Amino acid sequence: MSEKLISIGKIVAPHGVRGDVRVLPLTDFPDRFEKLAKVRLDDGRCFSVTGMKYHKKFILLKFRGIESMNDAEPLRGKLIQVTTDELVVLPEGHYYHFQIIGLRVYNEAAEYLGDVTDILETGSNDVYVAEQKGQRPILIPALKKVVREIDIPGGKMIVRLPEWETE
């Protein structure tokens, strides 16, 4: 069985004539690029990283063997990926989106409400979207008073829905 890969950046373009690539970070931890010795792309290729610097909202990376803009151009659009073991460890009670998507959602009376199919980022707090076939989606604010328990190994979430969602 292959390992689950998570995208942490997207190569958006070559940068300059020496083969650097401009990377849009897809992570809340862009400083992780400072420690990368190797990268894995979504097409399976791996490269040693020989240089890194910040440039506006991007990360500039230099790969061994990529020496010109022409060498870098085919990398445009490729995703930089890590295994779940290589992810930054989050504080207790915090989760990556991929860990939440797919959880089965139950209320405190153990009634099945649906599976988390999406996460809406609202600015103040995330909102989980739980869907069950034939039912309207349920919006679950990602707040401690609503989300009572998240059991990643068990694949479930226990919630106390606000009154407006139970009507």
mmCIF file of C-alpha atoms in Angstrom:
data_model
loop_
_atom_site.group_PDB
_atom_site.id
_atom_site.type_symbol
_atom_site.label_atom_id
_atom_site.label_comp_id
_atom_site.label_asym_id
_atom_site.label_seq_id
_atom_site.Cartn_x
_atom_site.Cartn_y
_atom_site.Cartn_z
ATOM 1 C CA MET A 1 0.000 0.000 0.000
ATOM 2 C CA SER A 2 1.379 3.419 -0.893
ATOM 3 C CA GLU A 3 1.754 6.209 1.644
ATOM 4 C CA LYS A 4 -0.733 9.076 1.667
ATOM 5 C CA LEU A 5 0.871 12.204 0.209
ATOM 6 C CA ILE A 6 -0.103 15.739 1.193
ATOM 7 C CA SER A 7 0.646 18.751 -1.016
ATOM 8 C CA ILE A 8 2.554 21.552 0.731
ATOM 9 C CA GLY A 9 3.364 23.724 -2.276
ATOM 10 C CA LYS A 10 2.739 24.272 -5.964
ATOM 11 C CA ILE A 11 5.430 25.238 -8.458
ATOM 12 C CA VAL A 12 3.839 28.152 -10.284
ATOM 13 C CA ALA A 13 6.682 29.228 -12.588
ATOM 14 C CA PRO A 14 10.413 29.276 -13.232
ATOM 15 C CA HIS A 15 12.137 32.245 -11.600
ATOM 16 C CA GLY A 16 15.121 33.790 -13.341
ATOM 17 C CA VAL A 17 17.524 32.175 -15.766
ATOM 18 C CA ARG A 18 19.389 29.870 -13.346
ATOM 19 C CA GLY A 19 16.625 27.287 -12.905
ATOM 20 C CA ASP A 20 15.021 28.469 -9.662
ATOM 21 C CA VAL A 21 11.317 27.726 -9.281
ATOM 22 C CA ARG A 22 8.670 29.920 -7.685
ATOM 23 C CA VAL A 23 6.542 27.941 -5.210
ATOM 24 C CA LEU A 24 3.183 28.967 -3.791
ATOM 25 C CA PRO A 25 3.047 27.512 -0.265
ATOM 26 C CA LEU A 26 -0.066 25.431 0.405
ATOM 27 C CA THR A 27 0.727 25.117 4.098
ATOM 28 C CA ASP A 28 0.248 27.176 7.225
ATOM 29 C CA PHE A 29 3.929 26.468 7.932
ATOM 30 C CA PRO A 30 5.948 27.978 5.056
ATOM 31 C CA ASP A 31 9.095 27.921 7.214
ATOM 32 C CA ARG A 32 9.111 24.139 6.701
ATOM 33 C CA PHE A 33 10.689 24.849 3.294
ATOM 34 C CA GLU A 34 13.813 26.115 5.103
ATOM 35 C CA LYS A 35 14.520 22.570 6.324
ATOM 36 C CA LEU A 36 13.783 20.678 3.105
ATOM 37 C CA ALA A 37 16.767 18.735 1.817
ATOM 38 C CA LYS A 38 14.719 16.875 -0.809
ATOM 39 C CA VAL A 39 11.344 17.372 -2.437
ATOM 40 C CA ARG A 40 8.929 14.882 -3.946
ATOM 41 C CA LEU A 41 6.715 16.036 -6.809
ATOM 42 C CA ASP A 42 3.256 14.723 -7.615
ATOM 43 C CA ASP A 43 4.653 13.013 -10.725
ATOM 44 C CA GLY A 44 6.971 10.888 -8.540
ATOM 45 C CA ARG A 45 10.228 12.716 -9.272
ATOM 46 C CA CYS A 46 12.481 13.721 -6.383
ATOM 47 C CA PHE A 47 15.006 16.552 -6.286
ATOM 48 C CA SER A 48 17.690 17.630 -3.830
ATOM 49 C CA VAL A 49 17.172 21.208 -2.689
ATOM 50 C CA THR A 50 20.328 23.321 -2.990
ATOM 51 C CA GLY A 51 18.838 26.725 -2.184
ATOM 52 C CA MET A 52 15.780 28.401 -0.685
ATOM 53 C CA LYS A 53 14.675 31.990 -0.151
ATOM 54 C CA TYR A 54 11.491 33.955 0.380
ATOM 55 C CA HIS A 55 10.178 36.217 -2.392
ATOM 56 C CA LYS A 56 6.950 38.135 -1.660
ATOM 57 C CA LYS A 57 4.265 35.498 -1.017
ATOM 58 C CA PHE A 58 6.344 32.799 -2.707
ATOM 59 C CA ILE A 59 9.224 30.494 -1.870
ATOM 60 C CA LEU A 60 12.076 30.274 -4.360
ATOM 61 C CA LEU A 61 13.692 26.845 -4.529
ATOM 62 C CA LYS A 62 16.790 25.698 -6.366
ATOM 63 C CA PHE A 63 16.985 22.004 -7.263
ATOM 64 C CA ARG A 64 20.139 20.030 -8.080
ATOM 65 C CA GLY A 65 20.140 19.288 -11.806
ATOM 66 C CA ILE A 66 17.812 22.146 -12.759
ATOM 67 C CA GLU A 67 20.233 24.717 -14.134
ATOM 68 C CA SER A 68 18.196 26.896 -16.514
ATOM 69 C CA MET A 69 14.778 28.362 -17.116
ATOM 70 C CA ASN A 70 14.291 25.705 -19.804
ATOM 71 C CA ASP A 71 15.055 22.963 -17.255
ATOM 72 C CA ALA A 72 12.591 24.512 -14.776
ATOM 73 C CA GLU A 73 9.706 25.131 -17.189
ATOM 74 C CA PRO A 74 8.424 21.491 -17.230
ATOM 75 C CA LEU A 75 8.058 21.695 -13.433
ATOM 76 C CA ARG A 76 5.381 24.404 -13.724
ATOM 77 C CA GLY A 77 2.140 23.274 -12.084
ATOM 78 C CA LYS A 78 3.712 20.358 -10.211
ATOM 79 C CA LEU A 79 2.807 19.863 -6.557
ATOM 80 C CA ILE A 80 5.434 19.421 -3.842
ATOM 81 C CA GLN A 81 4.303 16.645 -1.530
ATOM 82 C CA VAL A 82 5.216 15.085 1.796
ATOM 83 C CA THR A 83 4.079 11.929 3.562
ATOM 84 C CA THR A 84 1.857 12.227 6.608
ATOM 85 C CA ASP A 85 4.890 11.295 8.732
ATOM 86 C CA GLU A 86 6.674 14.414 7.437
ATOM 87 C CA LEU A 87 3.885 16.832 8.396
ATOM 88 C CA VAL A 88 4.408 19.446 11.088
ATOM 89 C CA VAL A 89 3.031 18.064 14.362
ATOM 90 C CA LEU A 90 0.014 20.131 15.394
ATOM 91 C CA PRO A 91 -0.873 20.970 18.986
ATOM 92 C CA GLU A 92 -3.404 18.710 20.670
ATOM 93 C CA GLY A 93 -6.933 19.473 19.504
ATOM 94 C CA HIS A 94 -5.809 20.816 16.111
ATOM 95 C CA TYR A 95 -6.184 18.812 12.908
ATOM 96 C CA TYR A 96 -5.294 18.944 9.249
ATOM 97 C CA HIS A 97 -8.237 19.213 6.843
ATOM 98 C CA PHE A 98 -7.488 15.815 5.322
ATOM 99 C CA GLN A 99 -7.921 14.294 8.808
ATOM 100 C CA ILE A 100 -11.410 15.830 9.195
ATOM 101 C CA ILE A 101 -12.796 15.176 5.703
ATOM 102 C CA GLY A 102 -14.533 11.811 5.722
ATOM 103 C CA LEU A 103 -15.224 11.589 9.465
ATOM 104 C CA ARG A 104 -18.630 10.200 10.387
ATOM 105 C CA VAL A 105 -20.619 12.759 12.383
ATOM 106 C CA TYR A 106 -22.921 11.830 15.275
ATOM 107 C CA ASN A 107 -24.874 13.902 17.766
ATOM 108 C CA GLU A 108 -24.556 13.262 21.497
ATOM 109 C CA ALA A 109 -27.454 10.789 21.296
ATOM 110 C CA ALA A 110 -25.323 8.699 18.873
ATOM 111 C CA GLU A 111 -27.581 9.512 15.903
ATOM 112 C CA TYR A 112 -25.718 9.507 12.593
ATOM 113 C CA LEU A 113 -25.828 12.943 10.929
ATOM 114 C CA GLY A 114 -23.605 12.372 7.887
ATOM 115 C CA ASP A 115 -19.974 12.444 6.782
ATOM 116 C CA VAL A 116 -17.784 15.535 6.652
ATOM 117 C CA THR A 117 -17.479 16.342 2.945
ATOM 118 C CA ASP A 118 -16.052 19.855 3.001
ATOM 119 C CA ILE A 119 -14.570 22.522 5.244
ATOM 120 C CA LEU A 120 -15.513 26.164 4.773
ATOM 121 C CA GLU A 121 -12.926 28.685 5.914
ATOM 122 C CA THR A 122 -14.931 31.678 7.140
ATOM 123 C CA GLY A 123 -12.200 33.755 8.763
ATOM 124 C CA SER A 124 -13.427 33.526 12.336
ATOM 125 C CA ASN A 125 -13.702 29.726 12.499
ATOM 126 C CA ASP A 126 -13.938 26.833 10.086
ATOM 127 C CA VAL A 127 -17.320 25.286 9.331
ATOM 128 C CA TYR A 128 -17.589 21.563 8.662
ATOM 129 C CA VAL A 129 -20.140 20.439 6.061
ATOM 130 C CA ALA A 130 -21.709 17.066 6.908
ATOM 131 C CA GLU A 131 -23.824 15.332 4.300
ATOM 132 C CA GLN A 132 -26.022 12.269 4.358
ATOM 133 C CA LYS A 133 -27.666 10.933 1.205
ATOM 134 C CA GLY A 134 -31.166 12.319 0.775
ATOM 135 C CA GLN A 135 -30.716 14.961 3.498
ATOM 136 C CA ARG A 136 -29.771 18.616 3.361
ATOM 137 C CA PRO A 137 -26.159 19.371 4.347
ATOM 138 C CA ILE A 138 -25.550 20.258 7.983
ATOM 139 C CA LEU A 139 -23.188 23.138 8.775
ATOM 140 C CA ILE A 140 -21.142 22.537 11.907
ATOM 141 C CA PRO A 141 -19.144 25.455 13.350
ATOM 142 C CA ALA A 142 -15.687 24.229 14.380
ATOM 143 C CA LEU A 143 -16.076 25.473 17.938
ATOM 144 C CA LYS A 144 -15.400 23.544 21.151
ATOM 145 C CA LYS A 145 -18.964 24.122 22.392
ATOM 146 C CA VAL A 146 -20.294 22.476 19.195
ATOM 147 C CA VAL A 147 -17.665 19.850 18.334
ATOM 148 C CA ARG A 148 -17.562 17.781 21.499
ATOM 149 C CA GLU A 149 -15.115 15.086 20.354
ATOM 150 C CA ILE A 150 -12.951 14.240 17.371
ATOM 151 C CA ASP A 151 -11.752 10.653 17.202
ATOM 152 C CA ILE A 152 -9.360 10.407 14.242
ATOM 153 C CA PRO A 153 -8.453 6.711 14.754
ATOM 154 C CA GLY A 154 -12.161 5.858 15.187
ATOM 155 C CA GLY A 155 -13.146 7.987 12.187
ATOM 156 C CA LYS A 156 -15.879 9.927 13.972
ATOM 157 C CA MET A 157 -16.907 13.297 15.346
ATOM 158 C CA ILE A 158 -19.441 13.932 18.119
ATOM 159 C CA VAL A 159 -21.308 17.251 17.942
ATOM 160 C CA ARG A 160 -23.854 19.290 19.874
ATOM 161 C CA LEU A 161 -25.597 21.204 17.124
ATOM 162 C CA PRO A 162 -26.777 24.773 17.609
ATOM 163 C CA GLU A 163 -30.565 25.084 17.905
ATOM 164 C CA TRP A 164 -30.867 26.620 14.426
ATOM 165 C CA GLU A 165 -29.397 23.425 12.908
ATOM 166 C CA THR A 166 -31.747 21.099 14.785
ATOM 167 C CA GLU A 167 -34.966 22.770 13.620
#
